[in-house]
């Protein structure tokens, strides 16, 4: 195994650096990656701090239709979105009256998509056109 002194640093690109150091020196990969990352600069060339925002949350929205039965909607809300009976009834009635309602909020887009996919598959199996959408929620 080669040591640090035997590797000429100017002999390979950033991609090579990351790959080789990952296999040879482990944690140094992070340092090299940070070194080669582009830094935000103002027009004067001075580094500026990047403000990190908290990760998005994702709202699952249920939409009304004239064919899906109220009983089926309540069942989906209880089985897939884990709402209790009273919460499910409240959401179902709000969707019926207002046309749509937020069903749940997830920190992960993947989780929101999984829940929507399961609910829509259940509706499709029963022949209902139940529709959902997912919207990002920016929290300040």
mmCIF file of N, CA and C in Angstrom:
data_model
loop_
_atom_site.group_PDB
_atom_site.id
_atom_site.type_symbol
_atom_site.label_atom_id
_atom_site.label_comp_id
_atom_site.label_asym_id
_atom_site.label_seq_id
_atom_site.Cartn_x
_atom_site.Cartn_y
_atom_site.Cartn_z
ATOM 1 N N UNK A 1 0.848 -1.175 0.000
ATOM 2 C CA UNK A 1 0.000 0.000 0.000
ATOM 3 C C UNK A 1 0.891 1.235 0.000
ATOM 4 N N UNK A 2 0.596 2.209 -0.869
ATOM 5 C CA UNK A 2 1.406 3.415 -0.964
ATOM 6 C C UNK A 2 1.147 4.311 0.230
ATOM 7 N N UNK A 3 2.138 5.091 0.607
ATOM 8 C CA UNK A 3 1.890 6.068 1.662
ATOM 9 C C UNK A 3 1.730 7.454 1.047
ATOM 10 N N UNK A 4 1.434 8.461 1.864
ATOM 11 C CA UNK A 4 1.160 9.813 1.382
ATOM 12 C C UNK A 4 2.303 10.387 0.561
ATOM 13 N N UNK A 5 3.518 10.193 0.990
ATOM 14 C CA UNK A 5 4.672 10.800 0.344
ATOM 15 C C UNK A 5 4.873 10.292 -1.079
ATOM 16 N N UNK A 6 4.412 9.106 -1.392
ATOM 17 C CA UNK A 6 4.623 8.518 -2.705
ATOM 18 C C UNK A 6 3.564 8.924 -3.718
ATOM 19 N N UNK A 7 2.518 9.644 -3.308
ATOM 20 C CA UNK A 7 1.449 10.023 -4.227
ATOM 21 C C UNK A 7 1.658 11.470 -4.660
ATOM 22 N N UNK A 8 1.997 11.720 -5.926
ATOM 23 C CA UNK A 8 2.142 13.106 -6.378
ATOM 24 C C UNK A 8 0.754 13.748 -6.483
ATOM 25 N N UNK A 9 0.518 14.814 -5.716
ATOM 26 C CA UNK A 9 -0.807 15.416 -5.634
ATOM 27 C C UNK A 9 -1.259 16.071 -6.926
ATOM 28 N N UNK A 10 -0.342 16.466 -7.799
ATOM 29 C CA UNK A 10 -0.753 17.123 -9.033
ATOM 30 C C UNK A 10 -0.930 16.140 -10.190
ATOM 31 N N UNK A 11 -0.886 14.861 -9.930
ATOM 32 C CA UNK A 11 -0.942 13.883 -11.006
ATOM 33 C C UNK A 11 -2.339 13.360 -11.313
ATOM 34 N N UNK A 12 -3.354 13.793 -10.578
ATOM 35 C CA UNK A 12 -4.703 13.323 -10.877
ATOM 36 C C UNK A 12 -5.722 14.401 -10.566
ATOM 37 N N UNK A 13 -6.925 14.220 -11.107
ATOM 38 C CA UNK A 13 -7.983 15.229 -10.973
ATOM 39 C C UNK A 13 -8.729 15.080 -9.653
ATOM 40 N N UNK A 14 -9.718 15.964 -9.438
ATOM 41 C CA UNK A 14 -10.550 15.921 -8.224
ATOM 42 C C UNK A 14 -11.240 14.570 -8.076
ATOM 43 N N UNK A 15 -11.786 14.047 -9.171
ATOM 44 C CA UNK A 15 -12.490 12.763 -9.095
ATOM 45 C C UNK A 15 -11.527 11.657 -8.677
ATOM 46 N N UNK A 16 -10.334 11.669 -9.285
ATOM 47 C CA UNK A 16 -9.329 10.679 -8.918
ATOM 48 C C UNK A 16 -8.924 10.834 -7.462
ATOM 49 N N UNK A 17 -8.782 12.075 -7.012
ATOM 50 C CA UNK A 17 -8.372 12.348 -5.635
ATOM 51 C C UNK A 17 -9.352 11.729 -4.662
ATOM 52 N N UNK A 18 -10.629 11.982 -4.896
ATOM 53 C CA UNK A 18 -11.654 11.460 -4.000
ATOM 54 C C UNK A 18 -11.632 9.936 -3.983
ATOM 55 N N UNK A 19 -11.547 9.315 -5.157
ATOM 56 C CA UNK A 19 -11.576 7.861 -5.238
ATOM 57 C C UNK A 19 -10.347 7.239 -4.578
ATOM 58 N N UNK A 20 -9.169 7.722 -4.938
ATOM 59 C CA UNK A 20 -7.937 7.131 -4.411
ATOM 60 C C UNK A 20 -7.809 7.328 -2.910
ATOM 61 N N UNK A 21 -8.096 8.534 -2.447
ATOM 62 C CA UNK A 21 -7.934 8.791 -1.020
ATOM 63 C C UNK A 21 -8.970 8.052 -0.195
ATOM 64 N N UNK A 22 -10.139 7.836 -0.767
ATOM 65 C CA UNK A 22 -11.161 7.078 -0.052
ATOM 66 C C UNK A 22 -10.652 5.677 0.255
ATOM 67 N N UNK A 23 -9.953 5.089 -0.695
ATOM 68 C CA UNK A 23 -9.456 3.734 -0.496
ATOM 69 C C UNK A 23 -8.144 3.689 0.282
ATOM 70 N N UNK A 24 -7.360 4.761 0.226
ATOM 71 C CA UNK A 24 -6.048 4.729 0.848
ATOM 72 C C UNK A 24 -5.996 5.408 2.210
ATOM 73 N N UNK A 25 -6.749 6.509 2.366
ATOM 74 C CA UNK A 25 -6.592 7.286 3.593
ATOM 75 C C UNK A 25 -7.892 7.561 4.337
ATOM 76 N N UNK A 26 -9.017 7.031 3.880
ATOM 77 C CA UNK A 26 -10.264 7.149 4.614
ATOM 78 C C UNK A 26 -10.774 8.555 4.823
ATOM 79 N N UNK A 27 -10.679 9.045 6.033
ATOM 80 C CA UNK A 27 -11.263 10.325 6.424
ATOM 81 C C UNK A 27 -10.715 11.509 5.650
ATOM 82 N N UNK A 28 -9.536 11.387 5.061
ATOM 83 C CA UNK A 28 -8.938 12.495 4.322
ATOM 84 C C UNK A 28 -9.769 12.864 3.089
ATOM 85 N N UNK A 29 -10.596 11.945 2.624
ATOM 86 C CA UNK A 29 -11.479 12.218 1.495
ATOM 87 C C UNK A 29 -12.341 13.440 1.762
ATOM 88 N N UNK A 30 -12.861 13.525 2.962
ATOM 89 C CA UNK A 30 -13.719 14.645 3.328
ATOM 90 C C UNK A 30 -12.951 15.954 3.225
ATOM 91 N N UNK A 31 -11.740 15.971 3.737
ATOM 92 C CA UNK A 31 -10.936 17.192 3.698
ATOM 93 C C UNK A 31 -10.626 17.611 2.271
ATOM 94 N N UNK A 32 -10.262 16.663 1.430
ATOM 95 C CA UNK A 32 -9.949 16.970 0.038
ATOM 96 C C UNK A 32 -11.195 17.471 -0.674
ATOM 97 N N UNK A 33 -12.343 16.841 -0.430
ATOM 98 C CA UNK A 33 -13.592 17.268 -1.056
ATOM 99 C C UNK A 33 -13.938 18.689 -0.649
ATOM 100 N N UNK A 34 -13.769 19.009 0.628
ATOM 101 C CA UNK A 34 -14.056 20.364 1.100
ATOM 102 C C UNK A 34 -13.108 21.380 0.465
ATOM 103 N N UNK A 35 -11.854 20.986 0.272
ATOM 104 C CA UNK A 35 -10.874 21.890 -0.318
ATOM 105 C C UNK A 35 -11.256 22.251 -1.751
ATOM 106 N N UNK A 36 -11.757 21.283 -2.511
ATOM 107 C CA UNK A 36 -12.071 21.511 -3.916
ATOM 108 C C UNK A 36 -13.493 22.027 -4.151
ATOM 109 N N UNK A 37 -14.312 22.129 -3.091
ATOM 110 C CA UNK A 37 -15.677 22.638 -3.254
ATOM 111 C C UNK A 37 -15.645 24.112 -3.622
ATOM 112 N N UNK A 38 -16.501 24.549 -4.568
ATOM 113 C CA UNK A 38 -16.546 25.973 -4.890
ATOM 114 C C UNK A 38 -17.076 26.761 -3.697
ATOM 115 N N UNK A 39 -16.481 27.896 -3.434
ATOM 116 C CA UNK A 39 -16.885 28.738 -2.313
ATOM 117 C C UNK A 39 -17.710 29.910 -2.834
ATOM 118 N N UNK A 40 -18.815 30.248 -2.159
ATOM 119 C CA UNK A 40 -19.599 31.405 -2.588
ATOM 120 C C UNK A 40 -18.799 32.687 -2.353
ATOM 121 N N UNK A 41 -18.784 33.560 -3.347
ATOM 122 C CA UNK A 41 -18.046 34.816 -3.234
ATOM 123 C C UNK A 41 -18.937 35.976 -3.675
ATOM 124 N N UNK A 42 -18.698 37.124 -3.102
ATOM 125 C CA UNK A 42 -19.391 38.328 -3.540
ATOM 126 C C UNK A 42 -18.618 38.902 -4.711
ATOM 127 N N UNK A 43 -19.113 39.987 -5.285
ATOM 128 C CA UNK A 43 -18.424 40.600 -6.422
ATOM 129 C C UNK A 43 -17.041 41.128 -6.029
ATOM 130 N N UNK A 44 -16.837 41.410 -4.750
ATOM 131 C CA UNK A 44 -15.530 41.900 -4.298
ATOM 132 C C UNK A 44 -14.541 40.758 -4.067
ATOM 133 N N UNK A 45 -14.994 39.525 -4.196
ATOM 134 C CA UNK A 45 -14.116 38.377 -4.013
ATOM 135 C C UNK A 45 -14.017 37.909 -2.572
ATOM 136 N N UNK A 46 -14.761 38.525 -1.671
ATOM 137 C CA UNK A 46 -14.735 38.155 -0.259
ATOM 138 C C UNK A 46 -15.692 36.990 -0.031
ATOM 139 N N UNK A 47 -15.253 36.029 0.745
ATOM 140 C CA UNK A 47 -16.130 34.899 1.062
ATOM 141 C C UNK A 47 -17.326 35.379 1.865
ATOM 142 N N UNK A 48 -18.486 34.829 1.572
ATOM 143 C CA UNK A 48 -19.663 35.143 2.382
ATOM 144 C C UNK A 48 -20.197 33.860 2.986
ATOM 145 N N UNK A 49 -20.858 33.981 4.103
ATOM 146 C CA UNK A 49 -21.403 32.803 4.776
ATOM 147 C C UNK A 49 -22.673 32.348 4.075
ATOM 148 N N UNK A 50 -22.817 31.059 3.968
ATOM 149 C CA UNK A 50 -24.024 30.494 3.396
ATOM 150 C C UNK A 50 -24.976 30.175 4.529
ATOM 151 N N UNK A 51 -26.171 30.710 4.454
ATOM 152 C CA UNK A 51 -27.163 30.456 5.497
ATOM 153 C C UNK A 51 -27.862 29.132 5.180
ATOM 154 N N UNK A 52 -27.774 28.217 6.102
ATOM 155 C CA UNK A 52 -28.418 26.925 5.926
ATOM 156 C C UNK A 52 -29.865 27.011 6.375
ATOM 157 N N UNK A 53 -30.755 26.468 5.569
ATOM 158 C CA UNK A 53 -32.162 26.419 5.934
ATOM 159 C C UNK A 53 -32.471 25.039 6.495
ATOM 160 N N UNK A 54 -33.433 24.985 7.380
ATOM 161 C CA UNK A 54 -33.816 23.664 7.874
ATOM 162 C C UNK A 54 -34.403 22.850 6.722
ATOM 163 N N UNK A 55 -34.355 21.543 6.805
ATOM 164 C CA UNK A 55 -34.902 20.723 5.723
ATOM 165 C C UNK A 55 -36.399 20.940 5.591
ATOM 166 N N UNK A 56 -36.890 20.734 4.386
ATOM 167 C CA UNK A 56 -38.320 20.861 4.133
ATOM 168 C C UNK A 56 -39.088 19.775 4.867
ATOM 169 N N UNK A 57 -40.306 20.097 5.176
ATOM 170 C CA UNK A 57 -41.275 19.073 5.535
ATOM 171 C C UNK A 57 -42.183 18.947 4.321
ATOM 172 N N UNK A 58 -42.911 17.874 4.241
ATOM 173 C CA UNK A 58 -43.765 17.648 3.084
ATOM 174 C C UNK A 58 -45.183 17.349 3.543
ATOM 175 N N UNK A 59 -46.134 18.094 2.985
ATOM 176 C CA UNK A 59 -47.543 17.911 3.316
ATOM 177 C C UNK A 59 -48.175 16.999 2.277
ATOM 178 N N UNK A 60 -48.933 16.017 2.747
ATOM 179 C CA UNK A 60 -49.716 15.165 1.859
ATOM 180 C C UNK A 60 -51.126 15.742 1.838
ATOM 181 N N UNK A 61 -51.596 16.090 0.641
ATOM 182 C CA UNK A 61 -52.905 16.703 0.454
ATOM 183 C C UNK A 61 -53.827 15.701 -0.238
ATOM 184 N N UNK A 62 -55.016 15.503 0.329
ATOM 185 C CA UNK A 62 -56.027 14.642 -0.297
ATOM 186 C C UNK A 62 -57.007 15.543 -1.047
ATOM 187 N N UNK A 63 -57.396 15.116 -2.255
ATOM 188 C CA UNK A 63 -58.312 15.888 -3.095
ATOM 189 C C UNK A 63 -59.658 15.171 -3.211
ATOM 190 N N UNK A 64 -60.711 15.966 -3.284
ATOM 191 C CA UNK A 64 -62.069 15.426 -3.363
ATOM 192 C C UNK A 64 -62.369 14.893 -4.762
ATOM 193 N N UNK A 65 -63.209 13.896 -4.819
ATOM 194 C CA UNK A 65 -63.781 13.425 -6.079
ATOM 195 C C UNK A 65 -65.204 12.959 -5.790
ATOM 196 N N UNK A 66 -65.979 12.739 -6.832
ATOM 197 C CA UNK A 66 -67.389 12.382 -6.654
ATOM 198 C C UNK A 66 -67.638 10.877 -6.635
ATOM 199 N N UNK A 67 -66.593 10.073 -6.738
ATOM 200 C CA UNK A 67 -66.793 8.632 -6.844
ATOM 201 C C UNK A 67 -66.307 7.841 -5.626
ATOM 202 N N UNK A 68 -65.255 8.291 -4.977
ATOM 203 C CA UNK A 68 -64.709 7.557 -3.835
ATOM 204 C C UNK A 68 -65.659 7.677 -2.651
ATOM 205 N N UNK A 69 -65.992 6.538 -2.055
ATOM 206 C CA UNK A 69 -66.936 6.562 -0.933
ATOM 207 C C UNK A 69 -66.280 7.126 0.322
ATOM 208 N N UNK A 70 -67.103 7.721 1.159
ATOM 209 C CA UNK A 70 -66.607 8.295 2.409
ATOM 210 C C UNK A 70 -66.032 7.212 3.315
ATOM 211 N N UNK A 71 -66.672 6.052 3.332
ATOM 212 C CA UNK A 71 -66.177 4.942 4.153
ATOM 213 C C UNK A 71 -64.774 4.509 3.722
ATOM 214 N N UNK A 72 -64.550 4.455 2.402
ATOM 215 C CA UNK A 72 -63.239 4.057 1.905
ATOM 216 C C UNK A 72 -62.182 5.096 2.287
ATOM 217 N N UNK A 73 -62.522 6.373 2.172
ATOM 218 C CA UNK A 73 -61.586 7.442 2.538
ATOM 219 C C UNK A 73 -61.189 7.316 4.009
ATOM 220 N N UNK A 74 -62.167 7.102 4.876
ATOM 221 C CA UNK A 74 -61.895 6.949 6.310
ATOM 222 C C UNK A 74 -60.993 5.739 6.548
ATOM 223 N N UNK A 75 -61.263 4.658 5.859
ATOM 224 C CA UNK A 75 -60.450 3.443 6.008
ATOM 225 C C UNK A 75 -58.996 3.688 5.586
ATOM 226 N N UNK A 76 -58.797 4.370 4.460
ATOM 227 C CA UNK A 76 -57.441 4.691 3.985
ATOM 228 C C UNK A 76 -56.717 5.578 4.994
ATOM 229 N N UNK A 77 -57.416 6.570 5.510
ATOM 230 C CA UNK A 77 -56.798 7.477 6.483
ATOM 231 C C UNK A 77 -56.387 6.737 7.754
ATOM 232 N N UNK A 78 -57.191 5.783 8.167
ATOM 233 C CA UNK A 78 -56.871 5.022 9.378
ATOM 234 C C UNK A 78 -55.759 4.003 9.126
ATOM 235 N N UNK A 79 -55.860 3.261 8.030
ATOM 236 C CA UNK A 79 -54.921 2.164 7.774
ATOM 237 C C UNK A 79 -53.553 2.638 7.278
ATOM 238 N N UNK A 80 -53.536 3.609 6.388
ATOM 239 C CA UNK A 80 -52.274 4.012 5.763
ATOM 240 C C UNK A 80 -51.644 5.214 6.454
ATOM 241 N N UNK A 81 -52.477 6.205 6.787
ATOM 242 C CA UNK A 81 -51.933 7.420 7.398
ATOM 243 C C UNK A 81 -51.994 7.393 8.923
ATOM 244 N N UNK A 82 -52.509 6.304 9.486
ATOM 245 C CA UNK A 82 -52.528 6.067 10.937
ATOM 246 C C UNK A 82 -53.268 7.145 11.738
ATOM 247 N N UNK A 83 -54.354 7.685 11.158
ATOM 248 C CA UNK A 83 -55.208 8.600 11.902
ATOM 249 C C UNK A 83 -56.233 7.777 12.669
ATOM 250 N N UNK A 84 -56.696 8.291 13.801
ATOM 251 C CA UNK A 84 -57.757 7.576 14.507
ATOM 252 C C UNK A 84 -59.097 7.867 13.820
ATOM 253 N N UNK A 85 -60.157 7.237 14.291
ATOM 254 C CA UNK A 85 -61.458 7.357 13.623
ATOM 255 C C UNK A 85 -61.944 8.806 13.594
ATOM 256 N N UNK A 86 -61.847 9.508 14.714
ATOM 257 C CA UNK A 86 -62.323 10.895 14.770
ATOM 258 C C UNK A 86 -61.518 11.802 13.837
ATOM 259 N N UNK A 87 -60.205 11.646 13.828
ATOM 260 C CA UNK A 87 -59.372 12.443 12.923
ATOM 261 C C UNK A 87 -59.705 12.136 11.466
ATOM 262 N N UNK A 88 -59.909 10.864 11.168
ATOM 263 C CA UNK A 88 -60.234 10.449 9.803
ATOM 264 C C UNK A 88 -61.558 11.040 9.342
ATOM 265 N N UNK A 89 -62.555 11.017 10.216
ATOM 266 C CA UNK A 89 -63.865 11.595 9.879
ATOM 267 C C UNK A 89 -63.740 13.101 9.636
ATOM 268 N N UNK A 90 -62.983 13.766 10.487
ATOM 269 C CA UNK A 90 -62.802 15.213 10.368
ATOM 270 C C UNK A 90 -62.124 15.571 9.035
ATOM 271 N N UNK A 91 -61.053 14.849 8.687
ATOM 272 C CA UNK A 91 -60.348 15.093 7.428
ATOM 273 C C UNK A 91 -61.250 14.782 6.245
ATOM 274 N N UNK A 92 -61.954 13.658 6.293
ATOM 275 C CA UNK A 92 -62.839 13.265 5.197
ATOM 276 C C UNK A 92 -63.902 14.333 4.947
ATOM 277 N N UNK A 93 -64.523 14.851 6.012
ATOM 278 C CA UNK A 93 -65.559 15.875 5.859
ATOM 279 C C UNK A 93 -64.978 17.183 5.323
ATOM 280 N N UNK A 94 -63.777 17.528 5.758
ATOM 281 C CA UNK A 94 -63.141 18.750 5.260
ATOM 282 C C UNK A 94 -62.818 18.618 3.771
ATOM 283 N N UNK A 95 -62.327 17.459 3.360
ATOM 284 C CA UNK A 95 -62.055 17.212 1.939
ATOM 285 C C UNK A 95 -63.357 17.309 1.156
ATOM 286 N N UNK A 96 -64.421 16.729 1.684
ATOM 287 C CA UNK A 96 -65.722 16.726 1.012
ATOM 288 C C UNK A 96 -66.266 18.153 0.855
ATOM 289 N N UNK A 97 -66.137 18.967 1.893
ATOM 290 C CA UNK A 97 -66.689 20.329 1.870
ATOM 291 C C UNK A 97 -65.794 21.336 1.152
ATOM 292 N N UNK A 98 -64.479 21.243 1.367
ATOM 293 C CA UNK A 98 -63.563 22.263 0.846
ATOM 294 C C UNK A 98 -62.803 21.843 -0.413
ATOM 295 N N UNK A 99 -62.890 20.576 -0.781
ATOM 296 C CA UNK A 99 -62.228 20.115 -1.993
ATOM 297 C C UNK A 99 -60.857 19.497 -1.779
ATOM 298 N N UNK A 100 -60.215 19.841 -0.683
ATOM 299 C CA UNK A 100 -58.911 19.249 -0.355
ATOM 300 C C UNK A 100 -58.583 19.524 1.097
ATOM 301 N N UNK A 101 -57.637 18.738 1.629
ATOM 302 C CA UNK A 101 -57.235 18.908 3.025
ATOM 303 C C UNK A 101 -55.879 18.238 3.226
ATOM 304 N N UNK A 102 -55.066 18.837 4.098
ATOM 305 C CA UNK A 102 -53.793 18.208 4.455
ATOM 306 C C UNK A 102 -54.085 17.000 5.332
ATOM 307 N N UNK A 103 -53.563 15.864 4.913
ATOM 308 C CA UNK A 103 -53.782 14.607 5.624
ATOM 309 C C UNK A 103 -52.673 14.351 6.637
ATOM 310 N N UNK A 104 -51.435 14.633 6.227
ATOM 311 C CA UNK A 104 -50.287 14.342 7.084
ATOM 312 C C UNK A 104 -49.122 15.230 6.681
ATOM 313 N N UNK A 105 -48.112 15.249 7.548
ATOM 314 C CA UNK A 105 -46.895 16.021 7.313
ATOM 315 C C UNK A 105 -45.718 15.106 7.641
ATOM 316 N N UNK A 106 -44.755 15.031 6.710
ATOM 317 C CA UNK A 106 -43.599 14.157 6.891
ATOM 318 C C UNK A 106 -42.307 14.938 6.705
ATOM 319 N N UNK A 107 -41.264 14.545 7.416
ATOM 320 C CA UNK A 107 -39.941 15.151 7.280
ATOM 321 C C UNK A 107 -39.224 14.638 6.035
ATOM 322 N N UNK A 108 -39.638 13.507 5.543
ATOM 323 C CA UNK A 108 -38.967 12.861 4.422
ATOM 324 C C UNK A 108 -39.889 12.827 3.205
ATOM 325 N N UNK A 109 -39.377 13.277 2.061
ATOM 326 C CA UNK A 109 -40.143 13.195 0.819
ATOM 327 C C UNK A 109 -40.418 11.738 0.480
ATOM 328 N N UNK A 110 -39.457 10.880 0.735
ATOM 329 C CA UNK A 110 -39.617 9.457 0.454
ATOM 330 C C UNK A 110 -40.788 8.861 1.239
ATOM 331 N N UNK A 111 -40.919 9.235 2.504
ATOM 332 C CA UNK A 111 -42.026 8.729 3.327
ATOM 333 C C UNK A 111 -43.360 9.238 2.788
ATOM 334 N N UNK A 112 -43.426 10.512 2.428
ATOM 335 C CA UNK A 112 -44.662 11.079 1.880
ATOM 336 C C UNK A 112 -45.043 10.365 0.584
ATOM 337 N N UNK A 113 -44.080 10.140 -0.287
ATOM 338 C CA UNK A 113 -44.345 9.454 -1.552
ATOM 339 C C UNK A 113 -44.792 8.013 -1.329
ATOM 340 N N UNK A 114 -44.194 7.345 -0.362
ATOM 341 C CA UNK A 114 -44.568 5.963 -0.055
ATOM 342 C C UNK A 114 -46.010 5.881 0.425
ATOM 343 N N UNK A 115 -46.404 6.773 1.325
ATOM 344 C CA UNK A 115 -47.781 6.781 1.841
ATOM 345 C C UNK A 115 -48.776 7.060 0.722
ATOM 346 N N UNK A 116 -48.464 8.045 -0.127
ATOM 347 C CA UNK A 116 -49.357 8.381 -1.240
ATOM 348 C C UNK A 116 -49.463 7.210 -2.207
ATOM 349 N N UNK A 117 -48.350 6.580 -2.515
ATOM 350 C CA UNK A 117 -48.354 5.434 -3.429
ATOM 351 C C UNK A 117 -49.228 4.300 -2.882
ATOM 352 N N UNK A 118 -49.085 3.997 -1.588
ATOM 353 C CA UNK A 118 -49.886 2.928 -0.974
ATOM 354 C C UNK A 118 -51.377 3.268 -1.000
ATOM 355 N N UNK A 119 -51.705 4.524 -0.695
ATOM 356 C CA UNK A 119 -53.113 4.939 -0.681
ATOM 357 C C UNK A 119 -53.716 4.883 -2.083
ATOM 358 N N UNK A 120 -52.962 5.327 -3.071
ATOM 359 C CA UNK A 120 -53.481 5.319 -4.443
ATOM 360 C C UNK A 120 -53.590 3.896 -4.998
ATOM 361 N N UNK A 121 -52.692 3.020 -4.596
ATOM 362 C CA UNK A 121 -52.797 1.617 -5.011
ATOM 363 C C UNK A 121 -54.039 0.970 -4.410
ATOM 364 N N UNK A 122 -54.305 1.262 -3.140
ATOM 365 C CA UNK A 122 -55.506 0.719 -2.490
ATOM 366 C C UNK A 122 -56.758 1.233 -3.184
ATOM 367 N N UNK A 123 -56.770 2.511 -3.536
ATOM 368 C CA UNK A 123 -57.926 3.097 -4.225
ATOM 369 C C UNK A 123 -58.100 2.483 -5.612
ATOM 370 N N UNK A 124 -57.006 2.300 -6.307
ATOM 371 C CA UNK A 124 -57.065 1.712 -7.649
ATOM 372 C C UNK A 124 -57.604 0.281 -7.603
ATOM 373 N N UNK A 125 -57.198 -0.483 -6.598
ATOM 374 C CA UNK A 125 -57.691 -1.858 -6.461
ATOM 375 C C UNK A 125 -59.199 -1.900 -6.254
ATOM 376 N N UNK A 126 -59.731 -0.871 -5.605
ATOM 377 C CA UNK A 126 -61.173 -0.807 -5.357
ATOM 378 C C UNK A 126 -61.918 -0.053 -6.459
ATOM 379 N N UNK A 127 -61.185 0.464 -7.434
ATOM 380 C CA UNK A 127 -61.804 1.170 -8.553
ATOM 381 C C UNK A 127 -62.157 2.626 -8.261
ATOM 382 N N UNK A 128 -61.483 3.240 -7.302
ATOM 383 C CA UNK A 128 -61.750 4.636 -6.957
ATOM 384 C C UNK A 128 -60.646 5.542 -7.505
ATOM 385 N N UNK A 129 -61.018 6.757 -7.938
ATOM 386 C CA UNK A 129 -60.017 7.701 -8.461
ATOM 387 C C UNK A 129 -59.454 8.640 -7.388
ATOM 388 N N UNK A 130 -59.239 8.147 -6.193
ATOM 389 C CA UNK A 130 -58.753 8.960 -5.089
ATOM 390 C C UNK A 130 -57.419 9.606 -5.470
ATOM 391 N N UNK A 131 -57.303 10.919 -5.237
ATOM 392 C CA UNK A 131 -56.105 11.650 -5.654
ATOM 393 C C UNK A 131 -55.439 12.355 -4.475
ATOM 394 N N UNK A 132 -54.119 12.395 -4.531
ATOM 395 C CA UNK A 132 -53.302 13.056 -3.522
ATOM 396 C C UNK A 132 -52.262 13.919 -4.222
ATOM 397 N N UNK A 133 -51.731 14.868 -3.487
ATOM 398 C CA UNK A 133 -50.563 15.613 -3.956
ATOM 399 C C UNK A 133 -49.633 15.811 -2.762
ATOM 400 N N UNK A 134 -48.381 16.131 -3.073
ATOM 401 C CA UNK A 134 -47.377 16.376 -2.032
ATOM 402 C C UNK A 134 -46.819 17.769 -2.266
ATOM 403 N N UNK A 135 -46.798 18.571 -1.212
ATOM 404 C CA UNK A 135 -46.287 19.935 -1.314
ATOM 405 C C UNK A 135 -45.213 20.167 -0.255
ATOM 406 N N UNK A 136 -44.092 20.792 -0.652
ATOM 407 C CA UNK A 136 -43.063 21.107 0.347
ATOM 408 C C UNK A 136 -43.542 22.225 1.271
ATOM 409 N N UNK A 137 -43.145 22.150 2.516
ATOM 410 C CA UNK A 137 -43.461 23.179 3.498
ATOM 411 C C UNK A 137 -42.130 23.772 3.946
ATOM 412 N N UNK A 138 -41.927 25.059 3.693
ATOM 413 C CA UNK A 138 -40.702 25.715 4.131
ATOM 414 C C UNK A 138 -40.957 26.280 5.511
ATOM 415 N N UNK A 139 -40.171 25.819 6.468
ATOM 416 C CA UNK A 139 -40.332 26.267 7.849
ATOM 417 C C UNK A 139 -39.228 27.250 8.181
ATOM 418 N N UNK A 140 -39.604 28.417 8.661
ATOM 419 C CA UNK A 140 -38.608 29.436 9.019
ATOM 420 C C UNK A 140 -38.265 29.390 10.471
#
